[in-house]
mmCIF file of C-alpha atoms in Angstrom:
data_model
loop_
_atom_site.group_PDB
_atom_site.id
_atom_site.type_symbol
_atom_site.label_atom_id
_atom_site.label_comp_id
_atom_site.label_asym_id
_atom_site.label_seq_id
_atom_site.Cartn_x
_atom_site.Cartn_y
_atom_site.Cartn_z
ATOM 1 C CA MET Z 1 16.874 3.945 17.782
ATOM 2 C CA THR Z 2 15.658 0.491 18.729
ATOM 3 C CA LYS Z 3 13.611 0.186 15.515
ATOM 4 C CA ALA Z 4 16.554 1.366 13.409
ATOM 5 C CA ALA Z 5 18.811 -1.214 15.050
ATOM 6 C CA GLU Z 6 16.270 -3.976 14.335
ATOM 7 C CA LEU Z 7 16.126 -2.997 10.656
ATOM 8 C CA LEU Z 8 19.930 -3.067 10.459
ATOM 9 C CA GLY Z 9 20.217 -6.362 12.316
ATOM 10 C CA ILE Z 10 22.413 -4.920 15.094
ATOM 11 C CA SER Z 11 21.921 -4.233 18.783
ATOM 12 C CA GLN Z 12 20.464 -0.979 20.035
ATOM 13 C CA SER Z 13 23.671 -0.200 21.910
ATOM 14 C CA ALA Z 14 25.725 -0.687 18.725
ATOM 15 C CA ALA Z 15 23.464 1.726 16.814
ATOM 16 C CA SER Z 16 23.710 4.328 19.587
ATOM 17 C CA ALA Z 17 27.492 3.922 19.722
ATOM 18 C CA ALA Z 18 27.776 4.453 15.947
ATOM 19 C CA ILE Z 19 25.785 7.705 16.190
ATOM 20 C CA ARG Z 20 27.903 8.938 19.121
ATOM 21 C CA SER Z 21 31.100 8.106 17.247
ATOM 22 C CA LEU Z 22 29.944 10.046 14.173
ATOM 23 C CA GLU Z 23 28.966 13.048 16.301
ATOM 24 C CA GLN Z 24 32.257 13.026 18.245
ATOM 25 C CA GLN Z 25 34.372 12.565 15.118
ATOM 26 C CA HIS Z 26 32.943 15.718 13.524
ATOM 27 C CA GLY Z 27 32.092 17.718 16.638
ATOM 28 C CA VAL Z 28 28.391 17.981 15.822
ATOM 29 C CA GLN Z 29 25.064 16.964 17.333
ATOM 30 C CA LEU Z 30 22.818 15.072 14.900
ATOM 31 C CA PHE Z 31 19.942 14.414 17.302
ATOM 32 C CA ASN Z 32 18.253 16.234 20.143
ATOM 33 C CA ARG Z 33 17.472 14.004 23.116
ATOM 34 C CA VAL Z 34 13.982 14.948 24.324
ATOM 35 C CA GLY Z 35 13.064 12.885 27.354
ATOM 36 C CA ARG Z 36 13.040 9.229 26.293
ATOM 37 C CA ASN Z 37 12.797 10.183 22.616
ATOM 38 C CA ILE Z 38 15.167 11.615 20.012
ATOM 39 C CA GLU Z 39 14.552 13.933 17.088
ATOM 40 C CA LEU Z 40 16.748 15.239 14.290
ATOM 41 C CA ALA Z 41 18.661 18.399 15.163
ATOM 42 C CA GLN Z 42 19.189 21.107 12.530
ATOM 43 C CA THR Z 43 22.566 19.564 11.669
ATOM 44 C CA GLY Z 44 20.928 16.158 11.337
ATOM 45 C CA ARG Z 45 18.303 17.522 8.949
ATOM 46 C CA ARG Z 46 21.040 19.012 6.764
ATOM 47 C CA PHE Z 47 23.004 15.758 6.839
ATOM 48 C CA LEU Z 48 20.043 13.443 6.102
ATOM 49 C CA PRO Z 49 19.853 13.969 2.282
ATOM 50 C CA GLU Z 50 23.596 13.300 1.989
ATOM 51 C CA ALA Z 51 23.302 10.142 4.086
ATOM 52 C CA LYS Z 52 20.428 8.885 1.915
ATOM 53 C CA ALA Z 53 22.470 9.603 -1.217
ATOM 54 C CA VAL Z 54 25.381 7.532 0.137
ATOM 55 C CA LEU Z 55 23.065 4.619 0.892
ATOM 56 C CA GLU Z 56 21.523 4.795 -2.590
ATOM 57 C CA ARG Z 57 24.969 4.764 -4.194
ATOM 58 C CA ALA Z 58 25.936 1.756 -2.059
ATOM 59 C CA ALA Z 59 22.747 -0.028 -3.141
ATOM 60 C CA ALA Z 60 23.507 0.806 -6.783
ATOM 61 C CA ALA Z 61 27.026 -0.628 -6.400
ATOM 62 C CA HIS Z 62 25.544 -3.793 -4.892
ATOM 63 C CA ASN Z 63 23.144 -4.051 -7.831
ATOM 64 C CA VAL Z 64 26.060 -3.850 -10.275
ATOM 65 C CA LEU Z 65 27.752 -6.783 -8.558
ATOM 66 C CA ASP Z 66 24.473 -8.720 -8.572
ATOM 67 C CA HIS Z 67 24.130 -8.176 -12.313
ATOM 68 C CA VAL Z 68 27.724 -9.248 -12.901
ATOM 69 C CA SER Z 69 27.315 -12.458 -10.915
ATOM 70 C CA GLN Z 70 23.653 -13.002 -11.989
ATOM 71 C CA THR Z 71 22.967 -14.057 -8.413
ATOM 72 C CA ILE Z 72 19.501 -13.242 -7.148
ATOM 73 C CA THR Z 73 19.990 -12.471 -3.475
ATOM 74 C CA GLY Z 74 19.495 -9.549 -1.112
ATOM 75 C CA SER Z 75 16.448 -8.011 0.485
ATOM 76 C CA LEU Z 76 13.344 -6.319 -0.869
ATOM 77 C CA SER Z 77 11.192 -3.803 0.950
ATOM 78 C CA ILE Z 78 7.618 -3.717 -0.352
ATOM 79 C CA ALA Z 79 4.942 -1.170 0.537
ATOM 80 C CA ALA Z 80 1.459 -2.401 -0.335
ATOM 81 C CA SER Z 81 -2.043 -1.047 0.040
ATOM 82 C CA GLN Z 82 -4.395 -3.004 2.274
ATOM 83 C CA THR Z 83 -6.445 -4.959 -0.249
ATOM 84 C CA ILE Z 84 -3.347 -6.149 -2.082
ATOM 85 C CA ALA Z 85 -1.315 -6.877 1.055
ATOM 86 C CA SER Z 86 -4.055 -8.835 2.804
ATOM 87 C CA TYR Z 87 -5.763 -10.720 -0.032
ATOM 88 C CA TRP Z 88 -3.703 -10.710 -3.242
ATOM 89 C CA LEU Z 89 -0.045 -10.740 -2.238
ATOM 90 C CA PRO Z 90 0.639 -13.396 0.458
ATOM 91 C CA ARG Z 91 0.360 -16.542 -1.700
ATOM 92 C CA ARG Z 92 2.359 -14.893 -4.454
ATOM 93 C CA LEU Z 93 5.158 -13.997 -2.051
ATOM 94 C CA ALA Z 94 5.150 -17.546 -0.698
ATOM 95 C CA SER Z 95 5.651 -18.974 -4.193
ATOM 96 C CA PHE Z 96 8.344 -16.347 -4.912
ATOM 97 C CA HIS Z 97 10.211 -17.431 -1.776
ATOM 98 C CA GLU Z 98 10.145 -21.035 -2.986
ATOM 99 C CA ALA Z 99 11.719 -19.938 -6.276
ATOM 100 C CA TYR Z 100 14.213 -17.462 -4.759
ATOM 101 C CA PRO Z 101 14.933 -18.530 -1.177
ATOM 102 C CA ALA Z 102 17.992 -16.244 -0.886
ATOM 103 C CA VAL Z 103 15.859 -13.077 -1.210
ATOM 104 C CA ARG Z 104 14.556 -11.655 2.068
ATOM 105 C CA LEU Z 105 11.174 -9.910 1.821
ATOM 106 C CA SER Z 106 9.565 -7.358 4.109
ATOM 107 C CA VAL Z 107 6.129 -5.797 3.627
ATOM 108 C CA THR Z 108 4.613 -2.649 5.125
ATOM 109 C CA ILE Z 109 0.915 -1.854 4.742
ATOM 110 C CA GLY Z 110 -0.748 1.510 4.196
ATOM 111 C CA ASN Z 111 -3.179 3.233 1.894
ATOM 112 C CA THR Z 112 -2.235 4.280 -1.634
ATOM 113 C CA ARG Z 113 -0.956 7.715 -0.572
ATOM 114 C CA HIS Z 114 1.295 6.157 2.103
ATOM 115 C CA VAL Z 115 2.666 3.622 -0.374
ATOM 116 C CA GLU Z 116 3.442 6.337 -2.914
ATOM 117 C CA THR Z 117 5.300 8.357 -0.269
ATOM 118 C CA ASN Z 118 7.342 5.328 0.807
ATOM 119 C CA VAL Z 119 8.489 4.677 -2.763
ATOM 120 C CA LEU Z 120 9.335 8.327 -3.360
ATOM 121 C CA ASP Z 121 11.456 8.678 -0.218
ATOM 122 C CA GLY Z 122 13.199 5.313 -0.684
ATOM 123 C CA THR Z 123 11.668 3.641 2.376
ATOM 124 C CA ALA Z 124 10.310 0.971 0.015
ATOM 125 C CA ASP Z 125 12.001 -0.505 -3.057
ATOM 126 C CA PHE Z 126 8.635 -0.571 -4.776
ATOM 127 C CA GLY Z 127 4.960 -0.266 -4.043
ATOM 128 C CA LEU Z 128 1.791 -2.165 -4.896
ATOM 129 C CA VAL Z 129 -1.363 -0.055 -5.149
ATOM 130 C CA GLU Z 130 -4.920 -0.150 -6.420
ATOM 131 C CA GLY Z 131 -5.528 3.603 -6.291
ATOM 132 C CA ARG Z 132 -4.286 6.441 -8.468
ATOM 133 C CA THR Z 133 -0.775 7.802 -7.953
ATOM 134 C CA GLU Z 134 0.122 11.446 -8.409
ATOM 135 C CA SER Z 135 3.889 11.764 -8.797
ATOM 136 C CA ASP Z 136 5.308 11.944 -12.321
ATOM 137 C CA ILE Z 137 8.636 10.443 -11.226
ATOM 138 C CA LEU Z 138 7.086 7.046 -10.588
ATOM 139 C CA ARG Z 139 6.864 4.227 -13.103
ATOM 140 C CA ARG Z 140 3.601 2.282 -12.972
ATOM 141 C CA ALA Z 141 3.130 -1.250 -14.313
ATOM 142 C CA LYS Z 142 -0.214 -3.094 -14.301
ATOM 143 C CA LEU Z 143 -0.119 -6.477 -12.550
ATOM 144 C CA ASP Z 144 -3.748 -7.552 -12.248
ATOM 145 C CA VAL Z 145 -7.363 -6.367 -12.275
ATOM 146 C CA ASP Z 146 -9.674 -6.032 -9.282
ATOM 147 C CA ARG Z 147 -13.481 -6.137 -9.335
ATOM 148 C CA LEU Z 148 -15.411 -3.801 -7.032
ATOM 149 C CA MET Z 149 -18.772 -4.528 -5.425
ATOM 150 C CA LEU Z 150 -21.459 -2.488 -3.687
ATOM 151 C CA VAL Z 151 -22.578 -4.535 -0.680
ATOM 152 C CA VAL Z 152 -25.007 -4.256 2.207
ATOM 153 C CA ALA Z 153 -26.040 -6.602 4.999
ATOM 154 C CA HIS Z 154 -28.363 -9.444 3.955
ATOM 155 C CA SER Z 155 -31.125 -7.897 6.095
ATOM 156 C CA HIS Z 156 -30.743 -4.417 4.563
ATOM 157 C CA PRO Z 157 -33.971 -3.013 3.030
ATOM 158 C CA GLU Z 158 -34.269 -2.942 -0.735
ATOM 159 C CA ILE Z 159 -32.410 -0.005 -2.267
ATOM 160 C CA ALA Z 160 -34.225 2.555 -4.390
ATOM 161 C CA GLU Z 161 -32.926 3.167 -7.908
ATOM 162 C CA VAL Z 162 -32.815 6.456 -9.801
ATOM 163 C CA SER Z 163 -32.696 4.362 -12.998
ATOM 164 C CA CYS Z 164 -31.988 0.755 -13.946
ATOM 165 C CA GLY Z 165 -28.603 -0.260 -12.542
ATOM 166 C CA HIS Z 166 -28.172 3.094 -10.782
ATOM 167 C CA PRO Z 167 -29.034 2.831 -7.078
ATOM 168 C CA ASP Z 168 -29.848 6.043 -5.250
ATOM 169 C CA ILE Z 169 -26.477 6.631 -3.591
ATOM 170 C CA ARG Z 170 -27.824 9.709 -1.765
ATOM 171 C CA GLY Z 171 -30.274 7.523 0.122
ATOM 172 C CA LEU Z 172 -27.651 5.110 1.475
ATOM 173 C CA ARG Z 173 -25.669 5.370 4.693
ATOM 174 C CA TRP Z 174 -22.034 4.806 3.754
ATOM 175 C CA ILE Z 175 -19.174 3.129 5.589
ATOM 176 C CA ILE Z 176 -15.918 4.097 3.894
ATOM 177 C CA ARG Z 177 -12.128 4.033 4.211
ATOM 178 C CA GLU Z 178 -9.989 7.015 5.133
ATOM 179 C CA GLY Z 179 -8.775 9.669 2.710
ATOM 180 C CA GLY Z 180 -5.943 8.438 0.489
ATOM 181 C CA SER Z 181 -7.429 4.953 0.170
ATOM 182 C CA GLY Z 182 -7.905 3.514 -3.315
ATOM 183 C CA THR Z 183 -11.210 1.978 -2.195
ATOM 184 C CA ARG Z 184 -12.542 5.365 -1.123
ATOM 185 C CA GLU Z 185 -11.547 6.813 -4.518
ATOM 186 C CA VAL Z 186 -14.011 4.431 -6.182
ATOM 187 C CA LEU Z 187 -16.957 5.949 -4.281
ATOM 188 C CA GLU Z 188 -15.672 9.468 -5.003
ATOM 189 C CA ASP Z 189 -15.538 8.608 -8.722
ATOM 190 C CA LEU Z 190 -19.029 7.070 -8.613
ATOM 191 C CA ALA Z 191 -20.449 10.207 -7.012
ATOM 192 C CA ARG Z 192 -18.925 12.356 -9.779
ATOM 193 C CA ARG Z 193 -20.361 10.094 -12.487
ATOM 194 C CA GLU Z 194 -23.803 10.253 -10.872
ATOM 195 C CA GLY Z 195 -23.607 14.051 -10.587
ATOM 196 C CA VAL Z 196 -23.678 13.914 -6.791
ATOM 197 C CA SER Z 197 -21.429 15.930 -4.526
ATOM 198 C CA PHE Z 198 -19.382 13.662 -2.274
ATOM 199 C CA ALA Z 199 -20.201 16.029 0.598
ATOM 200 C CA ASP Z 200 -23.915 15.277 0.081
ATOM 201 C CA LEU Z 201 -23.497 11.542 0.705
ATOM 202 C CA GLN Z 202 -24.511 10.189 4.102
ATOM 203 C CA ILE Z 203 -21.065 9.176 5.386
ATOM 204 C CA PHE Z 204 -21.861 7.276 8.569
ATOM 205 C CA LEU Z 205 -18.457 5.764 9.423
ATOM 206 C CA VAL Z 206 -14.874 6.288 8.275
ATOM 207 C CA LEU Z 207 -12.723 3.287 9.188
ATOM 208 C CA PRO Z 208 -9.010 2.513 8.724
ATOM 209 C CA SER Z 209 -9.169 -1.033 7.347
ATOM 210 C CA ASN Z 210 -11.103 -3.234 4.926
ATOM 211 C CA GLU Z 211 -11.891 -5.736 7.670
ATOM 212 C CA ALA Z 212 -13.400 -3.065 9.897
ATOM 213 C CA VAL Z 213 -15.523 -1.808 6.982
ATOM 214 C CA ARG Z 214 -16.712 -5.334 6.114
ATOM 215 C CA GLN Z 215 -17.679 -6.131 9.690
ATOM 216 C CA ALA Z 216 -19.563 -2.842 10.108
ATOM 217 C CA VAL Z 217 -21.536 -3.514 6.918
ATOM 218 C CA GLU Z 218 -22.297 -7.083 8.029
ATOM 219 C CA ALA Z 219 -23.626 -5.634 11.304
ATOM 220 C CA GLY Z 220 -26.140 -3.587 9.299
ATOM 221 C CA ALA Z 221 -24.507 -0.173 9.721
ATOM 222 C CA GLY Z 222 -24.791 0.753 6.055
ATOM 223 C CA ALA Z 223 -23.366 0.194 2.573
ATOM 224 C CA THR Z 224 -19.881 0.213 1.113
ATOM 225 C CA ILE Z 225 -17.998 -0.250 -2.140
ATOM 226 C CA ILE Z 226 -15.157 -2.685 -1.653
ATOM 227 C CA SER Z 227 -13.007 -5.242 -3.449
ATOM 228 C CA GLU Z 228 -14.591 -8.579 -4.291
ATOM 229 C CA LEU Z 229 -11.492 -10.176 -2.732
ATOM 230 C CA VAL Z 230 -12.540 -8.804 0.663
ATOM 231 C CA VAL Z 231 -16.245 -9.761 0.631
ATOM 232 C CA ALA Z 232 -16.572 -12.754 -1.731
ATOM 233 C CA ARG Z 233 -16.820 -15.273 1.119
ATOM 234 C CA ALA Z 234 -19.318 -13.176 3.079
ATOM 235 C CA VAL Z 235 -21.499 -12.797 -0.043
ATOM 236 C CA ALA Z 236 -21.291 -16.538 -0.737
ATOM 237 C CA GLU Z 237 -22.239 -17.352 2.869
ATOM 238 C CA GLY Z 238 -25.142 -14.890 2.810
ATOM 239 C CA SER Z 239 -24.105 -12.391 5.485
ATOM 240 C CA LEU Z 240 -23.666 -9.722 2.776
ATOM 241 C CA ARG Z 241 -25.757 -8.972 -0.307
ATOM 242 C CA SER Z 242 -24.340 -7.592 -3.538
ATOM 243 C CA VAL Z 243 -26.265 -4.670 -5.056
ATOM 244 C CA PRO Z 244 -26.300 -4.596 -8.894
ATOM 245 C CA ILE Z 245 -24.358 -1.574 -10.119
ATOM 246 C CA ASP Z 246 -22.020 -0.814 -13.007
ATOM 247 C CA LEU Z 247 -18.605 -0.215 -11.446
ATOM 248 C CA PRO Z 248 -15.400 -0.054 -13.497
ATOM 249 C CA LYS Z 249 -12.662 -2.517 -12.700
ATOM 250 C CA ARG Z 250 -9.439 -1.129 -11.279
ATOM 251 C CA ASP Z 251 -5.833 -2.103 -11.742
ATOM 252 C CA PHE Z 252 -3.463 -3.584 -9.230
ATOM 253 C CA ALA Z 253 -0.187 -1.876 -10.123
ATOM 254 C CA MET Z 254 3.481 -1.886 -9.178
ATOM 255 C CA ILE Z 255 5.088 1.529 -8.738
ATOM 256 C CA THR Z 256 8.834 2.178 -8.777
ATOM 257 C CA HIS Z 257 11.028 5.272 -8.713
ATOM 258 C CA ARG Z 258 12.244 5.996 -12.232
ATOM 259 C CA ASP Z 259 15.652 7.278 -11.018
ATOM 260 C CA ARG Z 260 16.555 4.165 -8.999
ATOM 261 C CA GLN Z 261 18.144 1.179 -10.715
ATOM 262 C CA ALA Z 262 16.248 -2.065 -10.165
ATOM 263 C CA SER Z 263 18.160 -4.974 -8.657
ATOM 264 C CA LEU Z 264 17.964 -8.490 -10.034
ATOM 265 C CA ALA Z 265 15.762 -9.403 -7.076
ATOM 266 C CA GLN Z 266 13.340 -6.567 -7.877
ATOM 267 C CA MET Z 267 13.165 -7.569 -11.535
ATOM 268 C CA ALA Z 268 12.605 -11.206 -10.552
ATOM 269 C CA LEU Z 269 9.744 -10.321 -8.224
ATOM 270 C CA LYS Z 270 8.134 -8.015 -10.801
ATOM 271 C CA ALA Z 271 8.264 -10.801 -13.386
ATOM 272 C CA HIS Z 272 6.923 -13.316 -10.841
ATOM 273 C CA LEU Z 273 3.980 -11.131 -9.795
ATOM 274 C CA GLY Z 274 3.136 -10.373 -13.417
ATOM 275 C CA ALA Z 275 3.192 -14.034 -14.349
ATOM 276 C CA LYS Z 276 1.087 -15.029 -11.356
ATOM 277 C CA ALA Z 277 -1.519 -12.350 -12.128
ATOM 278 C CA GLY Z 278 -3.096 -14.550 -14.787
ATOM 279 C CA GLU Z 279 -3.351 -17.548 -12.492
ATOM 280 C CA THR Z 280 -6.187 -18.369 -10.129
ATOM 281 C CA VAL Z 281 -5.050 -18.199 -6.532
ATOM 282 C CA PRO Z 282 -7.171 -20.201 -4.089
ATOM 283 C CA GLY Z 283 -9.079 -18.170 -1.492
#
């Protein structure tokens, strides 16, 4: 309840009072109070889709007024995967804020699967991902291209090759991201191309963030495939060594729900991110 109140910009007591008023007005119980926590009751679960529909209609009505007035205001909720959120997005959002100071931005971070879910259920207005998406009710627009690298610690022994430009991926100890991560998908794809079962790889560590993966590799724990944005400085400074390998580039993409009308603010940010994609952003 406290988190919901913060998102709405009201006090926790005001949010609780609004729920009580709705329950009393209709003689129902929307939530079960379980100790210090609350959870949706059966009535609440039945009511939730209708409540979401009302909010979406209200947002659509607001968008109509925005289009009529051509005023770019409001708020945008962005869900972004880790590489994009940490290394690609911040400077672009800063420049967007300079151009459109009346638009309030909020960003949540998760892996590609989490971002896709947030866009589908309306938690986020749109998502930014580097991995594949599965739902056919999402629109996907390419914003930029990311280069992947296979890296090990500078002190790591030389890596055997099965052929020129094809390191023996079976012989490496791997540090990887969790399932659902776009970065992990790259290693899964590489294993398929090399005719190696992913289960046969020596997966030494599974970690929840790019930074944790980079630090583990720098400490000599093993190898990883990761975005150049994450490790470029470490490679330049010599704490990591890039291993020659032919890896395909991957897209940074914006995903939106095809059944939800885009606001002027959303269209402005999409255009801004697309335009900035071709520019060099300082590291």
